[in-house]
Amino acid sequence: MIREANAGELGVGAATMLNAPSSVDAFGAPADPGAVSAATADRAGSGTSRDSSRQALTGATPSAVEAAAAKALADQRSKAATDRAAKVARAKADRAAKVKADKANALAAAHRWVSPLASYTLTSGYGFRWGKLHPAQDLATSVGSQVHSLSSGTVVSAGWDSTGYGNLVRIQYWDGTVSFMAHNSRLVVSAGETVAPGQLVAYSGNTGHSTGPHVHLEIHPGGGDAVPPMPWLAGHGIRL
Ligand SMILES: [Zn+2]
């Protein structure tokens, strides 16, 4: 017997150890050549079986590997597509935000309020004068000084007024307020014209019922009655 031959060469203990892994030996089956060969085959089989178990556990059969690789590739492509879409969406959002910011800035610029004159001296204010209401703030300034629109709006009228205003320009602003600027030497805008904040609309003068070169400034909120200009102007950031 092969086992006996092996035992003869290696010693019983060595032979037992040699065969120890065999399940055949563990169950005490006869150690004839057939059994040994069966045990060898079984060990070989067991090896295959263990590999199969591992594969079954990890799912790493060839087709599973291919499927995993395909999924990884698909995931990668999907992520790239998602990233591209996110980038496009970000760029679109950035453009939209910029357009919105530009519009807000343009609106803020159009709605700002500015002084009608660069240089002046405050003279008569809003109140009764010689028993009659003076519904304006007078700003003394040399003839020919540039007179500016207070904000963006539309020129209501620009021309000679025979009731005492002389060369008068009336502007209705974006919020409905109407300003009167009177006694000008020359007007440089026409009725219906749109104007921007600070735009030159006239050159100051001493026309109409005026006792000296100045701009007579009236403020009519909503086109209604005139109000004291100084607090109204201050409320709009114009501190004269
Ligand atoms: Zn006046």
CSV table of C-alpha atoms and ligand atoms in Angstrom, one decimal:
chain,number,residue,atom,x,y,z
A,1,MET,CA,0.0,0.0,0.0
A,2,ILE,CA,1.2,3.4,-0.8
A,3,ARG,CA,0.5,4.7,2.7
A,4,GLU,CA,2.5,1.9,4.2
A,5,ALA,CA,5.3,2.5,1.7
A,6,ASN,CA,5.2,6.2,2.7
A,7,ALA,CA,5.1,5.3,6.3
A,8,GLY,CA,8.0,3.1,5.8
A,9,GLU,CA,10.1,5.9,4.4
A,10,LEU,CA,8.9,8.8,6.5
A,11,GLY,CA,7.8,7.1,9.7
A,12,VAL,CA,4.2,6.7,11.0
A,13,GLY,CA,4.0,10.2,12.6
A,14,ALA,CA,5.2,11.9,9.4
A,15,ALA,CA,2.8,9.9,7.3
A,16,THR,CA,-0.1,10.8,9.6
A,17,MET,CA,0.9,14.5,9.5
A,18,LEU,CA,1.3,14.3,5.7
A,19,ASN,CA,-2.3,13.0,5.5
A,20,ALA,CA,-3.7,15.0,8.3
A,21,PRO,CA,-5.5,17.6,6.1
A,22,SER,CA,-7.4,14.7,4.4
A,23,SER,CA,-11.0,14.5,5.5
A,24,VAL,CA,-10.8,10.8,4.5
A,25,ASP,CA,-8.2,10.2,7.3
A,26,ALA,CA,-10.2,12.2,9.7
A,27,PHE,CA,-13.1,9.9,9.2
A,28,GLY,CA,-10.8,6.9,9.5
A,29,ALA,CA,-11.5,5.6,6.0
A,30,PRO,CA,-9.3,2.9,4.6
A,31,ALA,CA,-6.0,4.3,3.3
A,32,ASP,CA,-5.9,2.2,0.1
A,33,PRO,CA,-4.6,3.7,-3.2
A,34,GLY,CA,-8.2,4.4,-4.3
A,35,ALA,CA,-9.0,6.2,-1.1
A,36,VAL,CA,-5.8,8.2,-1.3
A,37,SER,CA,-6.5,9.0,-4.9
A,38,ALA,CA,-10.1,9.9,-3.9
A,39,ALA,CA,-8.7,12.0,-1.1
A,40,THR,CA,-6.3,13.8,-3.4
A,41,ALA,CA,-9.1,14.4,-5.8
A,42,ASP,CA,-11.3,15.5,-3.0
A,43,ARG,CA,-8.6,17.9,-1.8
A,44,ALA,CA,-8.3,19.2,-5.3
A,45,GLY,CA,-12.1,19.3,-5.4
A,46,SER,CA,-12.2,21.0,-2.1
A,47,GLY,CA,-9.8,23.6,-3.4
A,48,THR,CA,-12.0,24.3,-6.3
A,49,SER,CA,-15.0,24.3,-4.0
A,50,ARG,CA,-13.3,26.8,-1.7
A,51,ASP,CA,-12.5,29.1,-4.7
A,52,SER,CA,-16.1,28.8,-5.8
A,53,SER,CA,-17.2,29.8,-2.3
A,54,ARG,CA,-15.0,32.8,-2.4
A,55,GLN,CA,-16.3,33.8,-5.8
A,56,ALA,CA,-19.9,33.3,-4.6
A,57,LEU,CA,-19.2,35.4,-1.6
A,58,THR,CA,-17.6,38.3,-3.4
A,59,GLY,CA,-19.7,37.9,-6.6
A,60,ALA,CA,-16.5,38.2,-8.5
A,61,THR,CA,-17.3,35.8,-11.3
A,62,PRO,CA,-15.9,36.9,-14.7
A,63,SER,CA,-19.3,38.3,-15.8
A,64,ALA,CA,-19.7,40.0,-12.4
A,65,VAL,CA,-16.3,41.6,-12.9
A,66,GLU,CA,-17.3,42.8,-16.3
A,67,ALA,CA,-20.6,44.1,-15.0
A,68,ALA,CA,-18.9,45.9,-12.2
A,69,ALA,CA,-16.4,47.5,-14.6
A,70,ALA,CA,-19.3,48.5,-16.9
A,71,LYS,CA,-21.2,49.9,-13.9
A,72,ALA,CA,-18.1,51.8,-12.8
A,73,LEU,CA,-17.7,53.2,-16.3
A,74,ALA,CA,-21.3,54.1,-16.5
A,75,ASP,CA,-21.1,55.7,-13.0
A,76,GLN,CA,-18.1,57.7,-14.1
A,77,ARG,CA,-19.8,58.9,-17.3
A,78,SER,CA,-23.0,59.7,-15.4
A,79,LYS,CA,-20.9,61.7,-12.8
A,80,ALA,CA,-19.1,63.5,-15.6
A,81,ALA,CA,-22.5,64.3,-17.2
A,82,THR,CA,-23.9,65.5,-13.8
A,83,ASP,CA,-20.8,67.6,-13.3
A,84,ARG,CA,-21.1,69.2,-16.7
A,85,ALA,CA,-24.8,69.8,-16.1
A,86,ALA,CA,-24.0,71.4,-12.7
A,87,LYS,CA,-21.3,73.5,-14.3
A,88,VAL,CA,-23.7,74.7,-17.0
A,89,ALA,CA,-26.4,75.4,-14.4
A,90,ARG,CA,-23.9,77.3,-12.3
A,91,ALA,CA,-22.8,79.4,-15.3
A,92,LYS,CA,-26.5,80.0,-16.1
A,93,ALA,CA,-27.2,81.0,-12.5
A,94,ASP,CA,-24.1,83.3,-12.5
A,95,ARG,CA,-25.3,85.0,-15.7
A,96,ALA,CA,-28.8,85.4,-14.3
A,97,ALA,CA,-27.4,86.8,-11.0
A,98,LYS,CA,-25.2,89.2,-13.0
A,99,VAL,CA,-28.1,90.4,-15.1
A,100,LYS,CA,-30.2,90.8,-11.9
A,101,ALA,CA,-27.3,92.7,-10.2
A,102,ASP,CA,-26.8,94.9,-13.3
A,103,LYS,CA,-30.6,95.7,-13.4
A,104,ALA,CA,-30.6,96.5,-9.7
A,105,ASN,CA,-27.5,98.7,-10.1
A,106,ALA,CA,-29.0,100.4,-13.2
A,107,LEU,CA,-32.3,100.9,-11.2
A,108,ALA,CA,-30.4,102.3,-8.2
A,109,ALA,CA,-28.5,104.6,-10.5
A,110,ALA,CA,-31.7,105.8,-12.2
A,111,HIS,CA,-33.4,106.3,-8.9
A,112,ARG,CA,-30.7,108.3,-7.2
A,113,TRP,CA,-31.3,111.8,-6.2
A,114,VAL,CA,-28.8,114.6,-6.7
A,115,SER,CA,-28.4,118.3,-6.1
A,116,PRO,CA,-29.6,120.7,-8.8
A,117,LEU,CA,-26.6,123.0,-8.4
A,118,ALA,CA,-22.9,122.5,-7.7
A,119,SER,CA,-22.6,125.8,-6.0
A,120,TYR,CA,-25.2,128.1,-4.4
A,121,THR,CA,-26.3,130.1,-1.4
A,122,LEU,CA,-29.6,129.4,0.3
A,123,THR,CA,-31.7,132.5,0.3
A,124,SER,CA,-35.5,132.6,0.7
A,125,GLY,CA,-37.0,129.3,1.9
A,126,TYR,CA,-40.6,127.9,1.9
A,127,GLY,CA,-43.0,130.1,3.8
A,128,PHE,CA,-44.9,133.3,3.8
A,129,ARG,CA,-43.2,136.3,2.3
A,130,TRP,CA,-44.9,139.7,1.9
A,131,GLY,CA,-48.2,138.1,2.9
A,132,LYS,CA,-47.9,135.5,0.3
A,133,LEU,CA,-46.7,131.8,0.3
A,134,HIS,CA,-43.4,131.3,-1.3
A,135,PRO,CA,-43.7,127.6,-2.0
A,136,ALA,CA,-40.0,127.1,-2.8
A,137,GLN,CA,-36.4,127.1,-1.8
A,138,ASP,CA,-34.3,129.8,-3.5
A,139,LEU,CA,-30.7,129.0,-4.4
A,140,ALA,CA,-28.7,132.1,-5.3
A,141,THR,CA,-26.1,131.4,-7.9
A,142,SER,CA,-24.4,133.3,-10.7
A,143,VAL,CA,-26.2,133.6,-14.0
A,144,GLY,CA,-25.3,130.7,-16.4
A,145,SER,CA,-24.7,128.1,-13.7
A,146,GLN,CA,-25.7,124.6,-14.7
A,147,VAL,CA,-29.0,123.4,-13.4
A,148,HIS,CA,-29.4,119.6,-13.1
A,149,SER,CA,-32.3,117.2,-13.0
A,150,LEU,CA,-32.8,115.8,-9.5
A,151,SER,CA,-33.3,112.2,-10.7
A,152,SER,CA,-34.5,110.3,-13.7
A,153,GLY,CA,-37.8,111.5,-15.1
A,154,THR,CA,-39.6,113.2,-18.0
A,155,VAL,CA,-39.8,116.9,-18.8
A,156,VAL,CA,-43.4,118.0,-18.3
A,157,SER,CA,-42.8,121.5,-19.7
A,158,ALA,CA,-39.9,123.7,-20.6
A,159,GLY,CA,-40.5,127.3,-21.7
A,160,TRP,CA,-41.4,130.8,-20.9
A,161,ASP,CA,-44.0,131.3,-18.1
A,162,SER,CA,-45.7,134.6,-17.9
A,163,THR,CA,-46.9,134.3,-14.3
A,164,GLY,CA,-43.5,135.2,-12.8
A,165,TYR,CA,-41.4,132.0,-13.2
A,166,GLY,CA,-39.6,133.3,-16.3
A,167,ASN,CA,-37.9,130.4,-18.1
A,168,LEU,CA,-39.4,127.4,-16.2
A,169,VAL,CA,-38.6,123.7,-16.5
A,170,ARG,CA,-40.9,121.2,-14.8
A,171,ILE,CA,-39.8,117.6,-14.5
A,172,GLN,CA,-41.8,114.6,-13.3
A,173,TYR,CA,-39.6,112.0,-11.7
A,174,TRP,CA,-39.9,108.3,-11.6
A,175,ASP,CA,-41.7,108.4,-8.2
A,176,GLY,CA,-44.3,110.9,-9.5
A,177,THR,CA,-42.7,113.9,-7.8
A,178,VAL,CA,-42.7,117.1,-9.9
A,179,SER,CA,-40.0,119.8,-9.5
A,180,PHE,CA,-40.2,123.4,-10.8
A,181,MET,CA,-36.9,125.2,-11.5
A,182,ALA,CA,-37.5,128.8,-12.4
A,183,HIS,CA,-35.9,132.1,-13.5
A,184,ASN,CA,-33.5,130.4,-15.9
A,185,SER,CA,-31.6,132.3,-18.5
A,186,ARG,CA,-31.8,129.3,-20.9
A,187,LEU,CA,-33.5,125.9,-21.1
A,188,VAL,CA,-31.8,123.0,-22.8
A,189,VAL,CA,-34.5,120.3,-22.7
A,190,SER,CA,-38.0,120.1,-24.2
A,191,ALA,CA,-41.3,118.8,-23.0
A,192,GLY,CA,-41.6,115.0,-23.2
A,193,GLU,CA,-37.8,114.5,-23.0
A,194,THR,CA,-36.5,111.9,-20.6
A,195,VAL,CA,-33.8,113.0,-18.3
A,196,ALA,CA,-31.2,111.2,-16.1
A,197,PRO,CA,-30.1,112.1,-12.5
A,198,GLY,CA,-27.8,115.1,-12.7
A,199,GLN,CA,-28.5,115.8,-16.4
A,200,LEU,CA,-28.1,119.4,-17.5
A,201,VAL,CA,-31.6,120.8,-18.1
A,202,ALA,CA,-31.0,124.6,-17.9
A,203,TYR,CA,-28.7,127.5,-17.2
A,204,SER,CA,-29.7,129.6,-14.2
A,205,GLY,CA,-30.7,133.2,-14.6
A,206,ASN,CA,-32.7,136.1,-13.4
A,207,THR,CA,-35.8,136.0,-15.6
A,208,GLY,CA,-39.5,136.5,-14.6
A,209,HIS,CA,-40.3,138.0,-11.2
A,210,SER,CA,-36.8,137.8,-9.7
A,211,THR,CA,-34.8,140.2,-7.6
A,212,GLY,CA,-31.5,138.6,-8.3
A,213,PRO,CA,-29.8,135.6,-10.0
A,214,HIS,CA,-31.1,132.4,-8.5
A,215,VAL,CA,-32.9,129.1,-9.0
A,216,HIS,CA,-36.4,128.9,-7.5
A,217,LEU,CA,-37.0,125.3,-6.7
A,218,GLU,CA,-40.4,123.8,-5.9
A,219,ILE,CA,-41.2,120.2,-5.0
A,220,HIS,CA,-44.7,118.8,-5.7
A,221,PRO,CA,-45.0,115.2,-4.5
A,222,GLY,CA,-47.2,113.3,-6.9
A,223,GLY,CA,-47.7,116.5,-8.9
A,224,GLY,CA,-49.9,117.9,-6.1
A,225,ASP,CA,-49.3,120.9,-3.7
A,226,ALA,CA,-45.8,122.2,-3.1
A,227,VAL,CA,-44.1,121.0,0.1
A,228,PRO,CA,-41.2,122.6,2.0
A,229,PRO,CA,-38.2,121.5,-0.2
A,230,MET,CA,-35.5,121.3,2.4
A,231,PRO,CA,-36.9,118.4,4.5
A,232,TRP,CA,-38.1,116.6,1.3
A,233,LEU,CA,-34.6,116.9,-0.3
A,234,ALA,CA,-33.0,115.8,2.9
A,235,GLY,CA,-35.3,112.8,3.0
A,236,HIS,CA,-34.0,111.9,-0.5
A,237,GLY,CA,-30.3,112.3,0.4
A,238,ILE,CA,-29.9,115.8,-1.0
A,239,ARG,CA,-28.5,118.0,1.8
A,240,LEU,CA,-28.4,121.6,0.6
B,1,ZN,ZN,-38.3,131.6,-5.2
